[in-house]
mmCIF file of N, CA, C and O in Angstrom:
data_model
loop_
_atom_site.group_PDB
_atom_site.id
_atom_site.type_symbol
_atom_site.label_atom_id
_atom_site.label_comp_id
_atom_site.label_asym_id
_atom_site.label_seq_id
_atom_site.Cartn_x
_atom_site.Cartn_y
_atom_site.Cartn_z
ATOM 1 N N UNK A 132 -66.082 -30.263 -33.309
ATOM 2 C CA UNK A 132 -65.877 -30.630 -32.020
ATOM 3 C C UNK A 132 -64.492 -30.628 -31.274
ATOM 4 O O UNK A 132 -63.558 -30.673 -31.883
ATOM 5 N N UNK A 133 -64.207 -30.315 -30.596
ATOM 6 C CA UNK A 133 -63.373 -30.942 -29.334
ATOM 7 C C UNK A 133 -62.668 -31.422 -29.463
ATOM 8 O O UNK A 133 -62.712 -32.968 -29.277
ATOM 9 N N UNK A 134 -61.555 -31.186 -28.335
ATOM 10 C CA UNK A 134 -60.378 -32.310 -29.200
ATOM 11 C C UNK A 134 -60.647 -33.206 -28.370
ATOM 12 O O UNK A 134 -59.507 -33.753 -27.258
ATOM 13 N N UNK A 135 -60.761 -31.918 -26.898
ATOM 14 C CA UNK A 135 -60.499 -32.763 -25.408
ATOM 15 C C UNK A 135 -61.610 -33.902 -25.683
ATOM 16 O O UNK A 135 -62.240 -35.009 -24.759
ATOM 17 N N UNK A 136 -63.250 -33.386 -26.452
ATOM 18 C CA UNK A 136 -64.783 -34.712 -26.271
ATOM 19 C C UNK A 136 -63.832 -34.997 -27.711
ATOM 20 O O UNK A 136 -64.394 -36.367 -27.305
ATOM 21 N N UNK A 137 -63.291 -35.382 -28.502
ATOM 22 C CA UNK A 137 -62.184 -36.265 -29.012
ATOM 23 C C UNK A 137 -62.386 -37.478 -28.773
ATOM 24 O O UNK A 137 -61.747 -38.636 -28.859
ATOM 25 N N UNK A 138 -61.108 -35.959 -27.540
ATOM 26 C CA UNK A 138 -59.851 -37.326 -26.333
ATOM 27 C C UNK A 138 -60.959 -38.002 -25.476
ATOM 28 O O UNK A 138 -60.350 -39.527 -25.401
ATOM 29 N N UNK A 139 -61.537 -37.709 -25.780
ATOM 30 C CA UNK A 139 -62.601 -38.365 -23.969
ATOM 31 C C UNK A 139 -63.730 -39.569 -24.842
ATOM 32 O O UNK A 139 -63.807 -40.857 -24.665
ATOM 33 N N UNK A 140 -64.502 -39.936 -26.443
ATOM 34 C CA UNK A 140 -64.706 -39.792 -26.941
ATOM 35 C C UNK A 140 -63.724 -42.003 -27.103
ATOM 36 O O UNK A 140 -63.768 -42.880 -27.492
ATOM 37 N N UNK A 141 -62.689 -41.131 -27.895
ATOM 38 C CA UNK A 141 -61.454 -42.774 -28.542
ATOM 39 C C UNK A 141 -61.190 -43.062 -26.756
ATOM 40 O O UNK A 141 -61.045 -44.350 -26.872
ATOM 41 N N UNK A 142 -60.939 -42.654 -25.589
ATOM 42 C CA UNK A 142 -60.639 -42.991 -24.520
ATOM 43 C C UNK A 142 -61.636 -44.791 -24.050
ATOM 44 O O UNK A 142 -61.036 -45.552 -24.085
ATOM 45 N N UNK A 143 -62.613 -44.268 -23.745
ATOM 46 C CA UNK A 143 -64.258 -44.120 -24.713
ATOM 47 C C UNK A 143 -64.451 -46.137 -25.080
ATOM 48 O O UNK A 143 -64.692 -47.180 -24.225
ATOM 49 N N UNK A 144 -63.404 -45.653 -26.651
ATOM 50 C CA UNK A 144 -63.329 -46.777 -26.823
ATOM 51 C C UNK A 144 -62.310 -47.326 -26.621
ATOM 52 O O UNK A 144 -62.968 -48.370 -26.961
ATOM 53 N N UNK A 145 -61.392 -47.094 -26.417
ATOM 54 C CA UNK A 145 -60.459 -47.867 -26.170
ATOM 55 C C UNK A 145 -60.520 -48.981 -24.680
ATOM 56 O O UNK A 145 -60.314 -49.920 -24.698
ATOM 57 N N UNK A 146 -61.537 -48.086 -23.952
ATOM 58 C CA UNK A 146 -61.672 -49.269 -22.386
ATOM 59 C C UNK A 146 -62.584 -49.941 -23.056
ATOM 60 O O UNK A 146 -63.035 -50.614 -21.804
ATOM 61 N N UNK A 147 -63.327 -49.306 -23.338
ATOM 62 C CA UNK A 147 -64.838 -51.071 -23.730
ATOM 63 C C UNK A 147 -64.173 -51.763 -24.771
ATOM 64 O O UNK A 147 -64.707 -53.287 -23.797
ATOM 65 N N UNK A 148 -63.104 -52.172 -25.538
ATOM 66 C CA UNK A 148 -62.565 -52.638 -25.595
ATOM 67 C C UNK A 148 -61.261 -53.784 -24.532
ATOM 68 O O UNK A 148 -62.069 -54.876 -24.840
ATOM 69 N N UNK A 149 -61.332 -52.731 -23.545
ATOM 70 C CA UNK A 149 -60.290 -53.635 -22.738
ATOM 71 C C UNK A 149 -61.114 -54.098 -21.325
ATOM 72 O O UNK A 149 -61.262 -55.412 -21.269
ATOM 73 N N UNK A 150 -62.719 -53.756 -21.593
ATOM 74 C CA UNK A 150 -64.021 -54.906 -21.124
ATOM 75 C C UNK A 150 -64.179 -55.771 -21.495
ATOM 76 O O UNK A 150 -64.239 -57.212 -21.075
ATOM 77 N N UNK A 151 -63.996 -55.873 -23.019
ATOM 78 C CA UNK A 151 -64.442 -56.489 -24.380
ATOM 79 C C UNK A 151 -63.737 -58.218 -23.425
ATOM 80 O O UNK A 151 -64.256 -58.457 -23.269
ATOM 81 N N UNK A 152 -62.564 -57.469 -24.272
ATOM 82 C CA UNK A 152 -61.999 -58.717 -23.886
ATOM 83 C C UNK A 152 -61.451 -58.869 -22.147
ATOM 84 O O UNK A 152 -60.413 -59.744 -23.188
ATOM 85 N N UNK A 153 -61.629 -58.263 -21.278
ATOM 86 C CA UNK A 153 -61.573 -58.415 -20.261
ATOM 87 C C UNK A 153 -59.795 -58.366 -19.908
ATOM 88 O O UNK A 153 -59.008 -59.389 -19.161
ATOM 89 N N UNK A 154 -59.148 -57.135 -21.116
ATOM 90 C CA UNK A 154 -57.857 -56.753 -21.022
ATOM 91 C C UNK A 154 -57.154 -56.018 -20.470
ATOM 92 O O UNK A 154 -57.517 -54.796 -21.280
ATOM 93 N N UNK A 155 -56.872 -56.025 -19.093
ATOM 94 C CA UNK A 155 -57.168 -54.492 -18.722
ATOM 95 C C UNK A 155 -55.329 -54.525 -18.780
ATOM 96 O O UNK A 155 -54.289 -53.721 -17.249
ATOM 97 N N UNK A 156 -54.769 -54.190 -20.172
ATOM 98 C CA UNK A 156 -53.516 -54.433 -19.092
ATOM 99 C C UNK A 156 -53.270 -52.533 -20.119
ATOM 100 O O UNK A 156 -54.389 -52.498 -21.193
ATOM 101 N N UNK A 157 -52.313 -51.881 -19.846
ATOM 102 C CA UNK A 157 -52.240 -50.259 -21.113
ATOM 103 C C UNK A 157 -51.313 -50.420 -21.412
ATOM 104 O O UNK A 157 -51.500 -49.640 -22.538
ATOM 105 N N UNK A 158 -50.557 -51.573 -22.176
ATOM 106 C CA UNK A 158 -49.439 -52.335 -23.180
ATOM 107 C C UNK A 158 -50.635 -52.129 -24.263
ATOM 108 O O UNK A 158 -50.693 -52.117 -25.103
ATOM 109 N N UNK A 159 -51.859 -53.018 -23.772
ATOM 110 C CA UNK A 159 -52.899 -53.414 -24.667
ATOM 111 C C UNK A 159 -53.781 -51.729 -24.961
ATOM 112 O O UNK A 159 -53.903 -52.412 -26.354
ATOM 113 N N UNK A 160 -53.406 -51.305 -24.734
ATOM 114 C CA UNK A 160 -54.339 -50.156 -24.990
ATOM 115 C C UNK A 160 -53.898 -49.208 -25.709
ATOM 116 O O UNK A 160 -53.860 -48.838 -26.839
ATOM 117 N N UNK A 161 -52.501 -49.020 -26.014
ATOM 118 C CA UNK A 161 -51.794 -48.757 -27.045
ATOM 119 C C UNK A 161 -51.398 -49.342 -27.751
ATOM 120 O O UNK A 161 -52.062 -48.467 -28.691
ATOM 121 N N UNK A 162 -51.056 -50.854 -27.777
ATOM 122 C CA UNK A 162 -51.514 -51.115 -29.004
ATOM 123 C C UNK A 162 -52.756 -50.644 -30.404
ATOM 124 O O UNK A 162 -52.120 -50.186 -31.395
ATOM 125 N N UNK A 163 -53.441 -50.906 -29.197
ATOM 126 C CA UNK A 163 -54.910 -50.192 -29.888
ATOM 127 C C UNK A 163 -54.438 -48.375 -29.905
ATOM 128 O O UNK A 163 -55.298 -48.527 -31.794
ATOM 129 N N UNK A 164 -53.858 -48.201 -29.876
ATOM 130 C CA UNK A 164 -54.140 -46.701 -30.393
ATOM 131 C C UNK A 164 -53.202 -46.255 -31.656
ATOM 132 O O UNK A 164 -53.549 -45.462 -31.887
ATOM 133 N N UNK A 165 -52.724 -46.361 -31.315
ATOM 134 C CA UNK A 165 -50.976 -47.761 -33.243
ATOM 135 C C UNK A 165 -51.505 -47.869 -33.938
ATOM 136 O O UNK A 165 -51.777 -47.269 -34.750
ATOM 137 N N UNK A 166 -53.097 -48.378 -33.195
ATOM 138 C CA UNK A 166 -53.128 -49.260 -34.726
ATOM 139 C C UNK A 166 -54.452 -48.646 -35.472
ATOM 140 O O UNK A 166 -54.590 -48.558 -35.887
ATOM 141 N N UNK A 167 -55.340 -47.402 -34.463
ATOM 142 C CA UNK A 167 -56.070 -46.738 -34.776
ATOM 143 C C UNK A 167 -55.703 -45.563 -35.107
ATOM 144 O O UNK A 167 -56.928 -44.861 -35.943
ATOM 145 N N UNK A 168 -54.124 -45.087 -35.158
ATOM 146 C CA UNK A 168 -53.808 -44.155 -35.889
ATOM 147 C C UNK A 168 -54.527 -42.708 -35.465
ATOM 148 O O UNK A 168 -54.901 -41.699 -35.840
ATOM 149 N N UNK A 169 -54.264 -41.684 -34.120
ATOM 150 C CA UNK A 169 -55.401 -40.644 -33.940
ATOM 151 C C UNK A 169 -54.640 -39.854 -33.789
ATOM 152 O O UNK A 169 -53.617 -39.659 -33.261
ATOM 153 N N UNK A 170 -54.943 -38.624 -33.800
ATOM 154 C CA UNK A 170 -53.884 -37.916 -33.799
ATOM 155 C C UNK A 170 -53.316 -37.331 -33.142
ATOM 156 O O UNK A 170 -54.078 -37.457 -31.116
ATOM 157 N N UNK A 171 -52.342 -37.378 -33.039
ATOM 158 C CA UNK A 171 -50.706 -36.525 -31.353
ATOM 159 C C UNK A 171 -51.948 -35.899 -30.770
ATOM 160 O O UNK A 171 -52.280 -36.406 -29.723
ATOM 161 N N UNK A 172 -52.854 -35.036 -31.270
ATOM 162 C CA UNK A 172 -53.418 -33.566 -30.011
ATOM 163 C C UNK A 172 -54.662 -34.041 -29.475
ATOM 164 O O UNK A 172 -54.965 -34.158 -28.234
ATOM 165 N N UNK A 173 -55.162 -35.553 -30.188
ATOM 166 C CA UNK A 173 -56.423 -37.189 -28.664
ATOM 167 C C UNK A 173 -55.552 -37.448 -29.015
ATOM 168 O O UNK A 173 -56.259 -37.479 -27.825
ATOM 169 N N UNK A 174 -54.602 -38.062 -28.533
ATOM 170 C CA UNK A 174 -53.999 -39.358 -28.099
ATOM 171 C C UNK A 174 -53.646 -38.966 -26.785
ATOM 172 O O UNK A 174 -53.999 -39.832 -26.345
ATOM 173 N N UNK A 175 -52.445 -37.979 -26.785
ATOM 174 C CA UNK A 175 -52.045 -37.445 -26.024
ATOM 175 C C UNK A 175 -53.402 -37.951 -24.622
ATOM 176 O O UNK A 175 -53.050 -38.775 -23.338
ATOM 177 N N UNK A 176 -54.059 -37.206 -24.548
ATOM 178 C CA UNK A 176 -55.453 -37.137 -23.641
ATOM 179 C C UNK A 176 -56.564 -37.891 -23.170
ATOM 180 O O UNK A 176 -56.182 -38.394 -21.750
ATOM 181 N N UNK A 177 -56.692 -38.798 -24.372
ATOM 182 C CA UNK A 177 -56.600 -40.853 -24.823
ATOM 183 C C UNK A 177 -55.943 -41.051 -23.444
ATOM 184 O O UNK A 177 -56.494 -41.552 -23.056
ATOM 185 N N UNK A 178 -55.284 -41.501 -23.572
ATOM 186 C CA UNK A 178 -53.408 -41.957 -22.860
ATOM 187 C C UNK A 178 -54.133 -41.850 -21.436
ATOM 188 O O UNK A 178 -53.745 -42.701 -21.087
ATOM 189 N N UNK A 179 -53.333 -40.495 -21.450
ATOM 190 C CA UNK A 179 -53.623 -40.351 -19.844
ATOM 191 C C UNK A 179 -54.978 -40.518 -19.017
ATOM 192 O O UNK A 179 -54.963 -41.805 -18.544
ATOM 193 N N UNK A 180 -56.463 -40.647 -19.513
ATOM 194 C CA UNK A 180 -57.857 -41.078 -19.562
ATOM 195 C C UNK A 180 -57.941 -42.360 -18.913
ATOM 196 O O UNK A 180 -57.982 -42.871 -18.310
ATOM 197 N N UNK A 181 -56.583 -43.104 -20.323
ATOM 198 C CA UNK A 181 -56.578 -44.720 -20.311
ATOM 199 C C UNK A 181 -56.207 -44.801 -18.425
ATOM 200 O O UNK A 181 -56.465 -46.250 -18.466
ATOM 201 N N UNK A 182 -54.843 -44.529 -18.804
ATOM 202 C CA UNK A 182 -54.500 -45.190 -18.063
ATOM 203 C C UNK A 182 -54.459 -45.124 -16.808
ATOM 204 O O UNK A 182 -54.525 -45.735 -15.544
ATOM 205 N N UNK A 183 -55.255 -43.703 -16.689
ATOM 206 C CA UNK A 183 -56.326 -43.591 -14.906
ATOM 207 C C UNK A 183 -57.106 -44.913 -14.143
ATOM 208 O O UNK A 183 -57.484 -45.223 -13.523
ATOM 209 N N UNK A 184 -57.910 -44.454 -15.532
ATOM 210 C CA UNK A 184 -59.232 -45.731 -15.839
ATOM 211 C C UNK A 184 -57.866 -47.091 -15.272
ATOM 212 O O UNK A 184 -58.854 -47.814 -14.092
ATOM 213 N N UNK A 185 -57.556 -47.168 -15.674
ATOM 214 C CA UNK A 185 -56.868 -48.536 -15.769
ATOM 215 C C UNK A 185 -55.908 -49.377 -14.681
ATOM 216 O O UNK A 185 -55.885 -50.057 -14.290
ATOM 217 N N UNK A 186 -55.268 -48.290 -14.344
ATOM 218 C CA UNK A 186 -54.433 -48.250 -12.772
ATOM 219 C C UNK A 186 -55.493 -48.404 -11.733
ATOM 220 O O UNK A 186 -55.283 -49.312 -10.439
ATOM 221 N N UNK A 187 -56.673 -47.455 -11.160
ATOM 222 C CA UNK A 187 -57.669 -47.377 -11.098
ATOM 223 C C UNK A 187 -58.904 -48.985 -10.770
ATOM 224 O O UNK A 187 -59.319 -48.363 -9.982
ATOM 225 N N UNK A 188 -58.597 -49.247 -11.962
ATOM 226 C CA UNK A 188 -60.342 -50.789 -11.889
ATOM 227 C C UNK A 188 -60.533 -50.783 -11.280
ATOM 228 O O UNK A 188 -61.987 -51.208 -11.059
ATOM 229 N N UNK A 189 -60.212 -51.948 -10.132
ATOM 230 C CA UNK A 189 -60.556 -52.522 -9.138
ATOM 231 C C UNK A 189 -61.469 -51.451 -8.316
ATOM 232 O O UNK A 189 -62.058 -52.095 -7.985
ATOM 233 N N UNK A 190 -60.664 -50.305 -7.771
ATOM 234 C CA UNK A 190 -61.440 -49.150 -6.792
ATOM 235 C C UNK A 190 -62.700 -49.303 -7.975
ATOM 236 O O UNK A 190 -64.034 -48.297 -6.921
ATOM 237 N N UNK A 191 -62.501 -48.852 -8.913
ATOM 238 C CA UNK A 191 -64.020 -48.262 -9.665
ATOM 239 C C UNK A 191 -64.383 -49.115 -9.557
ATOM 240 O O UNK A 191 -66.056 -48.704 -10.012
ATOM 241 N N UNK A 192 -64.395 -50.165 -10.022
ATOM 242 C CA UNK A 192 -65.508 -51.439 -9.699
ATOM 243 C C UNK A 192 -66.720 -51.590 -8.351
ATOM 244 O O UNK A 192 -66.683 -52.666 -8.239
ATOM 245 N N UNK A 193 -65.662 -51.408 -8.073
ATOM 246 C CA UNK A 193 -65.259 -51.975 -6.553
ATOM 247 C C UNK A 193 -66.435 -50.502 -5.458
ATOM 248 O O UNK A 193 -67.914 -50.784 -4.685
ATOM 249 N N UNK A 194 -66.214 -49.850 -7.087
ATOM 250 C CA UNK A 194 -67.532 -48.330 -6.015
ATOM 251 C C UNK A 194 -69.088 -48.887 -6.998
ATOM 252 O O UNK A 194 -70.118 -48.444 -6.292
ATOM 253 N N UNK A 195 -69.095 -48.540 -8.441
ATOM 254 C CA UNK A 195 -69.852 -49.285 -8.911
ATOM 255 C C UNK A 195 -70.738 -51.014 -8.432
ATOM 256 O O UNK A 195 -71.617 -50.271 -8.280
ATOM 257 N N UNK A 196 -69.793 -51.702 -7.882
ATOM 258 C CA UNK A 196 -70.591 -52.602 -7.314
ATOM 259 C C UNK A 196 -71.494 -51.764 -5.696
ATOM 260 O O UNK A 196 -72.594 -52.408 -5.470
ATOM 261 N N UNK A 197 -70.760 -51.413 -4.744
ATOM 262 C CA UNK A 197 -71.829 -50.997 -3.909
ATOM 263 C C UNK A 197 -72.779 -50.243 -4.369
ATOM 264 O O UNK A 197 -73.741 -49.753 -3.937
#
């Protein structure tokens, strides 16, 4: 399995946790990355994906509800 795919899977896991707990904070996402000790090759891209979603969550939610 490629590292980008693993990064996307990690990002989905972290974002699911944020949604489940209703804690849309990049700091909380980083805590979770630290807890699960993702491989550095996977973590960098996964963090970028999570950061983009968390920064734009309101815009994303409004597009989904339309």
